[in-house]
Structure formats: C-alpha cells, structure tokens
C-alpha cells in the first residue's frame, strides 16, 4: 500500500532563514508525489509534483522539493522563508491502484510557523 | 478560469434536516472529488466521479449522497447527519490522467456544523 509520512507536526523558522518540511514515502512501483499547502479556513493549493525526471522539482511561491530515491524522501524546501508561508503543508502520493480519476494519499500534515 | 467554487461557505443544520452542498468548476476537468476534513487533519476521500460516473465510494454512510449532474457540477446531499459529521467539506477536480499525473484543484470548502 502507498503511504507518506510527515515526521514533524510543526516546524518553526525565522523569516529569511531556509526552511525544510520533511516527507518520506513508501510505495510499490514508481512514486508520484505531491506537495499541497492549506491556509486557515481554505482549501488545499497545489505547490509541486514529482513524476519522473530531475530530482529537484521547482514549484509555486519559490518552493522546491528534492526527490531522493535511496532515502525514500521528498522534502519541501525554500531558501528564504516569509511570514506569509505560515500554513499547513501536506505531502501526498498517488495510489496507483485506481484508474480514471485517482486516489491521493495525504500525509498527516506539518504546520509551518515563520516568525518575523 | 482555474477556480473551483463551493456553496455555501458555512452551513448549520439539525440532525433531521436535508441540505445540499454544491461544487462547480469550468476547467474541463472530468474527475471530481468530495473530501471531509477535520481540524488539523488531512483530507479524507469520500467519493470520486470520473466522466460523471461514481468511480470510488470510500464506504461513506448513506446519509451522504453524491450527485454529478454534468461535467461541471458536483453535489453532496445531506440527510439525517450526526454531530460527528461536522467538518470542512472540500470539493476538488482534476484532469483524468492520460500519460501524466495531474494535480487536484481544491475549492475553499464548506464548513458544516451539525447540531
């Protein structure tokens, strides 16, 4: 079965510092990985995805993620955090057991606090 | 238009009421989804529609009844809900995967409170 784990409930970082939000995955076959962000009382917004190709994926709002097959990780990163980046971040993997529309398995979420 | 809209934003209902949640997208997406999300938890998949047909039902109680009247609209009919059904209900849409794996676009959600 496909799964993702986000080992940190919360990450605190000072504005201007680099940030990392961790994600590890467990899949059978090729992993199809996503990051989404959720601001308070809002739906989720897509940030980036890894399908195949370059291990460093660039996404929205200056975020990027590094796919590491040997460590089964897909950590989200940003070189310089902004207070407005404070939100709930979800790592997700596509469950390849379904076709025609797909099932996405979400991690538990990591709350990011960026302090001014 | 890259937006998924949901109405109403907030809904309070009693356990004997019947209400409906509505979702709309005009991106030409042929997969549409309902999720339930409790506070500080990840979204839980409820239903998936592909080409206006129900393709996934995650063993959701029958007091939740989805409907997809056309490729742009998705409804969730609610009847005889329980207080534990109070949550944020999210609608999402995506292209049907065809060689690439497509991300989902989420609406802002309906905050449902069952009294």
Coordinates of N, CA and C in Angstrom, one line a residue:
Chain A
X1 N 0.8 -1.2 0.0 CA 0.0 0.0 0.0 C 0.9 1.2 0.0
X2 N 0.4 2.3 -0.6 CA 1.1 3.5 -0.7 C 0.9 4.3 0.6
X3 N 1.9 5.0 1.0 CA 1.8 5.9 2.2 C 2.9 6.9 2.2
X4 N 2.6 8.0 2.9 CA 3.6 9.0 3.1 C 3.6 9.4 4.6
X5 N 4.7 9.8 5.1 CA 4.9 10.1 6.5 C 5.5 11.5 6.6
X6 N 4.9 12.3 7.4 CA 5.5 13.6 7.7 C 5.9 13.6 9.2
X7 N 7.2 13.5 9.5 CA 7.6 13.2 10.9 C 7.4 14.3 11.9
X8 N 7.2 15.5 11.3 CA 7.2 16.7 12.2 C 5.7 17.3 12.2
X9 N 5.1 17.4 13.4 CA 3.8 18.1 13.5 C 4.0 19.5 13.2
X10 N 5.1 20.1 13.6 CA 5.3 21.6 13.5 C 6.7 21.9 13.2
X11 N 6.9 22.9 12.4 CA 8.3 23.4 12.1 C 8.2 24.9 12.3
X12 N 9.2 25.4 13.1 CA 9.3 26.8 13.4 C 10.6 27.3 12.7
X13 N 10.5 28.5 12.0 CA 11.7 29.0 11.4 C 11.5 30.6 11.4
X14 N 12.7 31.2 11.5 CA 12.7 32.7 11.4 C 12.6 33.2 10.0
X15 N 11.9 34.3 9.8 CA 11.8 34.9 8.5 C 13.2 35.1 7.9
X16 N 13.3 34.8 6.6 CA 14.6 35.0 6.0 C 15.5 33.8 6.0
X17 N 15.2 32.8 7.0 CA 16.0 31.6 7.0 C 15.5 30.6 6.1
X18 N 16.3 29.6 5.7 CA 15.8 28.5 4.9 C 14.9 27.6 5.7
X19 N 13.9 27.0 5.0 CA 13.0 26.1 5.6 C 13.0 24.7 4.9
X20 N 12.8 23.7 5.7 CA 12.6 22.3 5.2 C 11.4 21.7 5.9
X21 N 10.5 21.1 5.1 CA 9.4 20.3 5.7 C 9.6 18.9 5.1
X22 N 9.7 18.0 6.0 CA 10.1 16.6 5.7 C 9.0 15.7 5.3
X23 N 9.3 14.8 4.3 CA 8.3 13.8 3.9 C 9.0 12.6 3.5
X24 N 8.6 11.4 3.9 CA 9.1 10.2 3.4 C 8.0 9.3 2.9
X25 N 8.3 8.5 1.9 CA 7.2 7.7 1.3 C 7.5 6.2 1.3
X26 N 6.4 5.5 1.1 CA 6.5 4.1 0.9 C 5.5 3.7 -0.2
X27 N 6.1 3.2 -1.3 CA 5.2 2.9 -2.5 C 5.8 1.6 -3.1
X28 N 4.9 0.9 -3.8 CA 5.3 -0.2 -4.7 C 5.3 0.4 -6.1
X29 N 6.4 0.3 -6.7 CA 6.4 0.9 -8.1 C 7.0 2.3 -8.0
X30 N 6.7 3.0 -9.1 CA 7.2 4.4 -9.2 C 6.4 5.3 -8.3
X31 N 7.1 6.2 -7.6 CA 6.3 7.1 -6.7 C 5.9 8.4 -7.5
X32 N 4.6 8.8 -7.3 CA 4.1 10.0 -7.8 C 3.7 10.9 -6.7
X33 N 4.5 11.9 -6.4 CA 4.5 12.6 -5.2 C 4.1 14.1 -5.4
X34 N 3.4 14.6 -4.4 CA 2.9 16.0 -4.5 C 3.1 16.7 -3.1
X35 N 3.1 18.0 -3.2 CA 3.0 18.9 -2.0 C 1.9 19.9 -2.2
X36 N 1.0 20.0 -1.2 CA 0.0 20.9 -1.2 C 0.1 21.8 0.1
X37 N -0.4 23.0 0.0 CA -0.4 23.9 1.2 C -1.9 24.3 1.5
X38 N -2.2 24.5 2.7 CA -3.5 24.9 3.1 C -3.4 26.1 4.1
X39 N -4.0 27.2 3.7 CA -4.1 28.4 4.6 C -5.3 28.2 5.5
X40 N -5.4 28.9 6.6 CA -6.6 28.7 7.5 C -7.9 28.9 6.8
X41 N -8.8 28.0 7.1 CA -10.2 28.0 6.5 C -10.2 28.1 5.0
X42 N -9.2 27.5 4.4 CA -9.2 27.4 2.9 C -9.0 26.0 2.4
X43 N -9.2 25.8 1.1 CA -8.9 24.5 0.5 C -7.4 24.4 0.3
X44 N -7.0 23.2 -0.2 CA -5.6 23.0 -0.4 C -5.2 23.6 -1.8
X45 N -4.0 24.1 -1.8 CA -3.4 24.6 -3.1 C -2.2 23.7 -3.5
X46 N -2.1 23.4 -4.7 CA -1.0 22.6 -5.3 C 0.2 23.4 -5.3
X47 N 1.3 22.9 -4.8 CA 2.6 23.5 -4.9 C 3.6 22.9 -5.9
X48 N 3.7 21.6 -5.9 CA 4.6 21.0 -6.9 C 4.4 19.5 -6.9
X49 N 5.0 18.8 -7.9 CA 4.8 17.4 -8.0 C 6.1 16.8 -8.6
X50 N 6.3 15.5 -8.3 CA 7.4 14.7 -8.9 C 6.8 13.5 -9.6
X51 N 7.0 13.4 -10.8 CA 6.6 12.3 -11.6 C 7.8 11.5 -12.0
X52 N 8.6 12.0 -12.9 CA 9.9 11.4 -13.3 C 10.8 12.6 -13.7
X53 N 12.1 12.3 -13.9 CA 12.9 13.4 -14.4 C 13.8 13.9 -13.3
X54 N 14.1 15.2 -13.3 CA 15.0 15.8 -12.4 C 14.6 15.6 -10.9
X55 N 15.6 15.3 -10.1 CA 15.3 15.1 -8.7 C 14.9 16.4 -7.9
X56 N 15.3 17.5 -8.5 CA 14.9 18.8 -7.9 C 13.8 19.4 -8.6
X57 N 12.6 19.5 -8.0 CA 11.4 20.0 -8.6 C 11.1 21.4 -8.1
X58 N 10.9 22.3 -9.0 CA 10.6 23.7 -8.6 C 9.1 23.9 -8.7
X59 N 8.5 24.6 -7.7 CA 7.1 24.8 -7.7 C 6.7 26.3 -7.5
X60 N 5.5 26.4 -7.0 CA 4.9 27.8 -6.8 C 5.5 28.5 -5.6
X61 N 5.5 29.8 -5.6 CA 5.8 30.7 -4.4 C 7.3 30.4 -4.0
X62 N 8.2 30.0 -4.9 CA 9.6 29.9 -4.5 C 9.9 28.6 -3.8
X63 N 8.9 27.7 -3.7 CA 9.2 26.4 -3.1 C 9.8 25.4 -4.1
X64 N 10.6 24.5 -3.6 CA 11.2 23.4 -4.3 C 11.2 22.1 -3.5
X65 N 11.3 21.0 -4.1 CA 11.4 19.7 -3.4 C 12.4 18.9 -4.0
X66 N 13.1 18.1 -3.1 CA 14.2 17.2 -3.6 C 13.7 15.8 -3.4
X67 N 13.7 15.1 -4.5 CA 13.3 13.7 -4.5 C 14.6 12.8 -4.3
X68 N 14.6 12.0 -3.3 CA 15.7 11.1 -3.0 C 15.3 9.7 -3.0
X69 N 15.6 8.9 -4.0 CA 15.1 7.6 -4.1 C 15.7 6.7 -3.0
X70 N 17.0 6.8 -2.8 CA 17.7 6.0 -1.8 C 17.2 6.2 -0.4
X71 N 16.8 7.4 -0.1 CA 16.3 7.7 1.3 C 14.7 7.7 1.3
X72 N 14.1 7.4 0.2 CA 12.6 7.5 0.0 C 12.1 8.7 0.6
X73 N 12.7 9.9 0.2 CA 12.2 11.1 0.8 C 11.9 12.1 -0.3
X74 N 11.0 13.1 0.1 CA 10.6 14.1 -0.9 C 10.4 15.4 0.0
X75 N 11.5 16.0 0.5 CA 11.4 17.1 1.4 C 11.1 18.4 0.6
X76 N 10.3 19.2 1.2 CA 9.9 20.5 0.7 C 10.9 21.6 1.2
X77 N 11.4 22.5 0.4 CA 12.4 23.5 0.8 C 12.1 24.8 0.2
X78 N 12.6 25.8 0.9 CA 12.5 27.2 0.4 C 13.8 27.9 1.0
X79 N 14.5 28.6 0.1 CA 15.7 29.2 0.6 C 15.6 30.3 1.6
X80 N 14.5 31.1 1.6 CA 14.3 32.2 2.5 C 12.8 32.3 2.8
X81 N 12.4 31.9 4.1 CA 11.0 31.9 4.5 C 10.4 33.3 4.7
X82 N 9.1 33.3 4.4 CA 8.3 34.5 4.6 C 7.3 34.2 5.7
X83 N 6.9 35.3 6.4 CA 5.8 35.1 7.4 C 4.6 34.6 6.7
X84 N 4.3 35.0 5.5 CA 3.1 34.6 4.7 C 3.2 33.1 4.3
X85 N 4.3 32.4 4.5 CA 4.4 31.0 4.3 C 3.8 30.1 5.4
X86 N 3.5 30.8 6.5 CA 2.9 30.1 7.6 C 1.6 29.4 7.2
X87 N 1.5 28.1 7.3 CA 0.4 27.4 6.8 C 0.5 25.9 7.2
X88 N -0.4 25.1 6.7 CA -0.4 23.7 6.9 C 0.1 23.0 5.6
X89 N 1.1 22.2 5.6 CA 1.6 21.6 4.4 C 1.4 20.1 4.4
X90 N 0.9 19.6 3.3 CA 0.6 18.2 3.1 C 1.5 17.6 2.0
X91 N 2.2 16.5 2.3 CA 2.8 15.7 1.3 C 1.8 14.6 0.9
X92 N 1.8 14.2 -0.3 CA 0.8 13.3 -0.8 C 1.4 12.4 -1.9
X93 N 0.8 11.2 -2.0 CA 1.3 10.2 -3.0 C 0.0 9.7 -3.8
X94 N 0.2 9.5 -5.0 CA -0.9 8.9 -5.8 C -1.0 7.4 -5.6
X95 N -2.2 6.9 -5.3 CA -2.4 5.5 -5.1 C -2.6 4.9 -6.5
X96 N -1.7 4.1 -7.0 CA -1.8 3.6 -8.4 C -2.8 2.5 -8.5
X97 N -3.5 2.1 -7.4 CA -4.4 1.0 -7.5 C -5.7 1.4 -8.2
X98 N -5.9 2.7 -8.5 CA -7.2 3.2 -9.0 C -6.9 3.8 -10.4
X99 N -7.9 3.7 -11.2 CA -7.8 4.4 -12.5 C -9.0 5.3 -12.7
X100 N -8.9 6.2 -13.7 CA -10.0 7.1 -14.1 C -10.3 8.0 -12.9
X101 N -9.6 9.0 -12.8 CA -9.6 9.8 -11.5 C -8.7 9.0 -10.6
X102 N -8.2 9.5 -9.6 CA -7.2 8.8 -8.8 C -7.4 9.1 -7.3
X103 N -6.9 8.2 -6.6 CA -6.9 8.4 -5.1 C -5.6 8.9 -4.7
X104 N -5.6 10.0 -3.9 CA -4.4 10.6 -3.4 C -4.3 10.3 -1.9
X105 N -3.2 9.8 -1.4 CA -3.0 9.5 0.0 C -2.2 10.7 0.6
X106 N -2.8 11.4 1.6 CA -2.2 12.5 2.2 C -1.4 12.1 3.4
X107 N -0.3 12.8 3.7 CA 0.3 12.7 5.0 C -0.5 13.5 6.0
X108 N 0.0 13.3 7.3 CA -0.8 13.9 8.4 C -0.7 15.4 8.4
X109 N 0.3 16.0 7.7 CA 0.4 17.5 7.7 C 1.4 18.0 8.6
X110 N 2.1 19.0 8.2 CA 3.1 19.7 9.1 C 2.7 21.2 9.1
X111 N 2.6 21.7 10.3 CA 2.3 23.1 10.5 C 3.6 23.9 10.5
X112 N 3.7 24.9 9.6 CA 4.8 25.7 9.5 C 4.5 27.1 10.1
X113 N 5.4 27.5 11.1 CA 5.3 28.8 11.6 C 6.5 29.6 11.3
X114 N 6.4 30.7 10.6 CA 7.5 31.6 10.3 C 7.4 32.8 11.1
X115 N 8.4 33.1 11.9 CA 8.4 34.2 12.9 C 9.1 35.4 12.3
X116 N 8.5 36.6 12.4 CA 9.1 37.8 11.9 C 10.4 38.2 12.7
Chain B
X1 N -10.3 30.2 -16.5 CA -10.8 30.1 -15.1 C -10.2 28.8 -14.5
X2 N -9.4 29.0 -13.4 CA -8.8 27.9 -12.7 C -9.3 27.8 -11.3
X3 N -10.6 28.0 -11.2 CA -11.2 28.0 -9.8 C -12.2 26.9 -9.6
X4 N -12.2 26.4 -8.4 CA -13.3 25.5 -8.0 C -14.1 26.3 -7.0
X5 N -15.4 26.4 -7.2 CA -16.2 27.2 -6.3 C -17.1 26.2 -5.5
X6 N -17.4 26.6 -4.2 CA -18.3 25.8 -3.4 C -19.3 26.7 -2.7
X7 N -20.5 26.2 -2.6 CA -21.5 26.9 -1.8 C -22.3 26.0 -1.0
X8 N -22.8 26.4 0.2 CA -22.4 27.6 0.8 C -21.1 27.6 1.5
X9 N -20.6 28.7 2.0 CA -19.3 28.7 2.7 C -19.5 28.1 4.1
X10 N -20.6 28.4 4.7 CA -20.9 27.8 6.0 C -22.3 27.3 6.0
X11 N -22.5 26.2 6.8 CA -23.9 25.6 6.9 C -24.0 25.0 8.3
X12 N -25.1 25.4 8.9 CA -25.5 24.8 10.2 C -26.8 24.1 10.0
X13 N -26.9 22.9 10.4 CA -28.1 22.1 10.2 C -28.4 21.2 11.4
X14 N -29.6 20.9 11.6 CA -30.0 20.0 12.6 C -30.0 18.5 12.1
X15 N -30.1 17.6 13.0 CA -29.9 16.2 12.6 C -31.1 15.7 11.8
X16 N -32.2 16.4 11.7 CA -33.3 15.9 10.9 C -33.4 16.7 9.6
X17 N -32.5 17.6 9.4 CA -32.6 18.5 8.1 C -32.1 17.7 6.9
X18 N -32.5 18.2 5.7 CA -31.9 17.8 4.5 C -31.3 19.1 3.8
X19 N -30.1 19.0 3.5 CA -29.4 20.1 2.8 C -28.5 19.5 1.7
X20 N -28.0 20.4 0.9 CA -27.0 20.1 -0.2 C -25.9 21.0 -0.2
X21 N -24.7 20.4 -0.5 CA -23.5 21.2 -0.8 C -23.3 21.2 -2.3
X22 N -22.8 22.3 -2.9 CA -22.6 22.4 -4.3 C -21.2 22.8 -4.6
X23 N -20.7 22.2 -5.8 CA -19.4 22.5 -6.2 C -19.4 22.7 -7.7
X24 N -18.6 23.6 -8.2 CA -18.6 23.9 -9.7 C -17.2 24.2 -10.2
X25 N -16.9 23.7 -11.3 CA -15.6 24.0 -12.0 C -15.8 24.1 -13.5
X26 N -15.0 25.0 -14.1 CA -15.1 25.2 -15.5 C -13.8 25.1 -16.2
X27 N -13.0 24.1 -15.7 CA -11.7 23.9 -16.2 C -11.7 22.7 -17.2
X28 N -12.8 22.1 -17.4 CA -12.9 21.0 -18.3 C -12.4 19.7 -17.7
X29 N -12.3 19.7 -16.3 CA -11.8 18.5 -15.6 C -13.0 17.5 -15.6
X30 N -12.6 16.2 -15.8 CA -13.6 15.1 -15.9 C -13.5 14.2 -14.6
X31 N -12.7 14.6 -13.7 CA -12.7 13.9 -12.4 C -13.0 14.9 -11.3
X32 N -14.0 14.5 -10.4 CA -14.3 15.4 -9.3 C -14.5 14.6 -8.1
X33 N -14.2 15.3 -6.9 CA -14.0 14.6 -5.7 C -14.7 15.3 -4.5
X34 N -15.1 14.5 -3.6 CA -15.5 15.1 -2.3 C -14.6 14.5 -1.2
X35 N -14.1 15.5 -0.3 CA -13.3 15.1 0.8 C -14.0 15.7 2.1
X36 N -13.7 15.0 3.2 CA -14.1 15.5 4.5 C -12.8 15.8 5.3
X37 N -12.7 16.9 5.9 CA -11.5 17.3 6.7 C -11.9 17.8 8.1
X38 N -11.4 17.1 9.0 CA -11.5 17.5 10.4 C -10.3 18.5 10.7
X39 N -10.5 19.3 11.8 CA -9.5 20.3 12.1 C -8.1 19.7 12.3
X40 N -7.1 20.3 11.7 CA -5.7 19.9 11.8 C -5.4 18.5 11.3
X41 N -6.3 17.9 10.5 CA -6.1 16.6 10.0 C -6.1 16.6 8.4
X42 N -5.5 15.6 7.8 CA -5.5 15.6 6.3 C -6.9 15.3 5.8
X43 N -7.2 15.7 4.6 CA -8.5 15.4 3.9 C -8.7 13.9 3.8
X44 N -9.9 13.5 4.0 CA -10.3 12.1 3.8 C -11.1 12.0 2.6
X45 N -10.8 11.1 1.7 CA -11.5 11.0 0.5 C -12.9 10.3 0.8
X46 N -13.9 10.9 0.2 CA -15.3 10.3 0.3 C -15.7 9.7 -1.0
X47 N -15.7 10.5 -2.1 CA -16.2 10.0 -3.4 C -15.4 10.6 -4.5
X48 N -15.3 9.8 -5.6 CA -14.7 10.2 -6.8 C -15.7 10.0 -8.0
X49 N -15.8 11.0 -8.8 CA -16.6 10.8 -10.0 C -15.6 11.0 -11.2
X50 N -15.7 10.0 -12.2 CA -15.0 10.1 -13.4 C -15.9 10.1 -14.5
X51 N -15.8 11.1 -15.4 CA -16.8 11.2 -16.5 C -18.2 11.1 -16.0
X52 N -18.5 11.8 -15.0 CA -19.8 11.9 -14.4 C -20.4 10.6 -13.8
X53 N -19.5 9.6 -13.7 CA -20.0 8.3 -13.1 C -19.2 8.1 -11.8
X54 N -19.9 7.6 -10.8 CA -19.2 7.4 -9.5 C -18.2 6.2 -9.6
X55 N -16.9 6.5 -9.4 CA -15.9 5.5 -9.5 C -15.3 5.1 -8.2
X56 N -15.4 5.9 -7.2 CA -14.9 5.5 -5.9 C -15.8 6.0 -4.8
X57 N -16.2 5.1 -3.9 CA -17.0 5.4 -2.7 C -16.2 4.8 -1.6
X58 N -15.7 5.6 -0.7 CA -14.9 5.1 0.3 C -15.7 4.7 1.5
X59 N -16.7 3.8 1.3 CA -17.5 3.3 2.4 C -18.1 4.4 3.2
X60 N -18.7 5.4 2.5 CA -19.3 6.5 3.2 C -20.7 6.2 3.6
X61 N -21.1 6.6 4.8 CA -22.5 6.3 5.2 C -23.5 6.8 4.2
X62 N -24.7 6.2 4.1 CA -25.7 6.6 3.1 C -26.3 7.9 3.4
X63 N -26.1 8.5 4.6 CA -26.7 9.8 4.9 C -26.0 10.9 4.0
X64 N -24.9 10.5 3.4 CA -24.2 11.3 2.4 C -24.5 10.8 1.0
X65 N -25.1 11.6 0.1 CA -25.4 11.1 -1.2 C -24.9 12.0 -2.3
X66 N -23.9 11.6 -3.0 CA -23.3 12.4 -4.1 C -24.1 12.4 -5.3
X67 N -23.9 13.4 -6.1 CA -24.6 13.5 -7.4 C -23.7 14.4 -8.3
X68 N -23.6 13.9 -9.6 CA -22.8 14.7 -10.6 C -23.7 14.9 -11.8
X69 N -24.5 16.0 -11.8 CA -25.5 16.2 -12.9 C -24.9 16.5 -14.2
X70 N -23.7 17.1 -14.3 CA -23.0 17.3 -15.5 C -21.5 17.4 -15.2
X71 N -20.7 17.6 -16.3 CA -19.3 17.6 -16.1 C -18.7 18.8 -15.3
X72 N -19.5 19.8 -15.0 CA -19.1 21.0 -14.3 C -19.6 21.0 -12.8
X73 N -20.5 20.2 -12.5 CA -21.2 20.3 -11.2 C -21.1 19.0 -10.4
X74 N -21.0 19.2 -9.1 CA -20.9 18.1 -8.2 C -21.7 18.5 -6.9
X75 N -22.6 17.7 -6.5 CA -23.4 18.0 -5.3 C -23.2 16.9 -4.3
X76 N -23.4 17.3 -3.0 CA -23.4 16.3 -2.0 C -24.7 16.6 -1.1
X77 N -25.6 15.6 -1.2 CA -26.8 15.7 -0.5 C -26.7 15.1 0.9
X78 N -27.2 15.9 1.9 CA -27.0 15.5 3.3 C -28.4 15.3 3.9
X79 N -28.5 14.2 4.7 CA -29.7 13.9 5.4 C -29.5 13.1 6.6
X80 N -30.1 13.5 7.7 CA -30.0 12.8 9.0 C -28.6 12.7 9.5
X81 N -27.8 13.8 9.4 CA -26.4 13.8 9.8 C -26.3 13.7 11.3
X82 N -25.1 13.4 11.7 CA -24.8 13.3 13.2 C -23.8 14.4 13.5
X83 N -23.7 14.8 14.8 CA -22.8 15.8 15.2 C -21.4 15.5 14.8
X84 N -21.0 14.3 14.7 CA -19.6 13.9 14.4 C -19.3 14.2 12.9
X85 N -20.4 14.5 12.1 CA -20.2 14.8 10.7 C -19.8 16.2 10.5
X86 N -19.8 17.0 11.5 CA -19.3 18.4 11.5 C -17.8 18.4 11.0
X87 N -17.6 19.2 10.0 CA -16.2 19.2 9.4 C -16.2 20.2 8.3
X88 N -15.0 20.3 7.7 CA -14.9 21.1 6.4 C -15.0 20.1 5.3
X89 N -15.9 20.4 4.4 CA -16.1 19.5 3.2 C -15.5 20.2 2.0
X90 N -14.6 19.5 1.4 CA -13.8 20.0 0.3 C -14.2 19.3 -1.0
X91 N -14.3 20.1 -2.0 CA -14.5 19.6 -3.4 C -13.2 19.8 -4.2
X92 N -12.9 18.9 -5.0 CA -11.7 19.1 -5.9 C -12.0 18.5 -7.3
X93 N -11.2 18.9 -8.2 CA -11.3 18.4 -9.6 C -9.9 18.2 -10.2
X94 N -9.8 17.4 -11.2 CA -8.6 17.2 -11.9 C -8.9 16.7 -13.3
X95 N -7.8 16.8 -14.1 CA -7.9 16.1 -15.4 C -7.8 14.6 -15.1
X96 N -8.4 13.9 -16.0 CA -8.2 12.4 -16.0 C -6.8 12.1 -16.4
X97 N -6.0 11.4 -15.6 CA -4.6 11.1 -16.0 C -4.6 10.5 -17.4
X98 N -3.7 11.0 -18.2 CA -3.5 10.4 -19.6 C -2.1 10.6 -19.9
X99 N -1.2 9.7 -19.4 CA 0.2 9.8 -19.6 C 0.9 10.7 -18.6
X100 N 0.2 11.7 -18.0 CA 0.8 12.5 -17.0 C -0.1 12.4 -15.8
X101 N 0.4 12.6 -14.6 CA -0.4 12.5 -13.4 C -0.7 13.9 -12.9
X102 N -1.9 14.2 -12.9 CA -2.4 15.6 -12.7 C -2.8 15.9 -11.3
X103 N -2.4 17.1 -10.9 CA -2.7 17.6 -9.5 C -4.2 17.9 -9.4
X104 N -4.7 18.0 -8.2 CA -6.1 18.3 -8.0 C -6.2 19.8 -7.6
X105 N -7.3 20.4 -8.1 CA -7.6 21.8 -7.7 C -8.7 21.7 -6.7
X106 N -8.5 22.4 -5.6 CA -9.5 22.3 -4.5 C -10.3 23.6 -4.4
X107 N -11.6 23.4 -4.0 CA -12.4 24.6 -3.6 C -12.1 25.0 -2.2
X108 N -12.6 26.1 -1.8 CA -12.4 26.7 -0.4 C -13.1 25.9 0.7
X109 N -14.0 25.1 0.3 CA -14.7 24.2 1.3 C -16.0 24.8 1.8
X110 N -16.8 23.9 2.4 CA -18.0 24.3 3.1 C -17.8 23.9 4.6
X111 N -17.9 24.8 5.5 CA -17.8 24.5 6.9 C -19.1 24.1 7.4
X112 N -19.3 22.8 7.7 CA -20.6 22.2 8.2 C -20.6 22.0 9.7
X113 N -21.7 22.5 10.3 CA -21.9 22.2 11.7 C -23.2 21.5 11.9
X114 N -23.2 20.4 12.5 CA -24.4 19.6 12.7 C -24.8 19.7 14.2
X115 N -26.0 20.2 14.5 CA -26.4 20.4 15.9 C -27.2 19.3 16.4

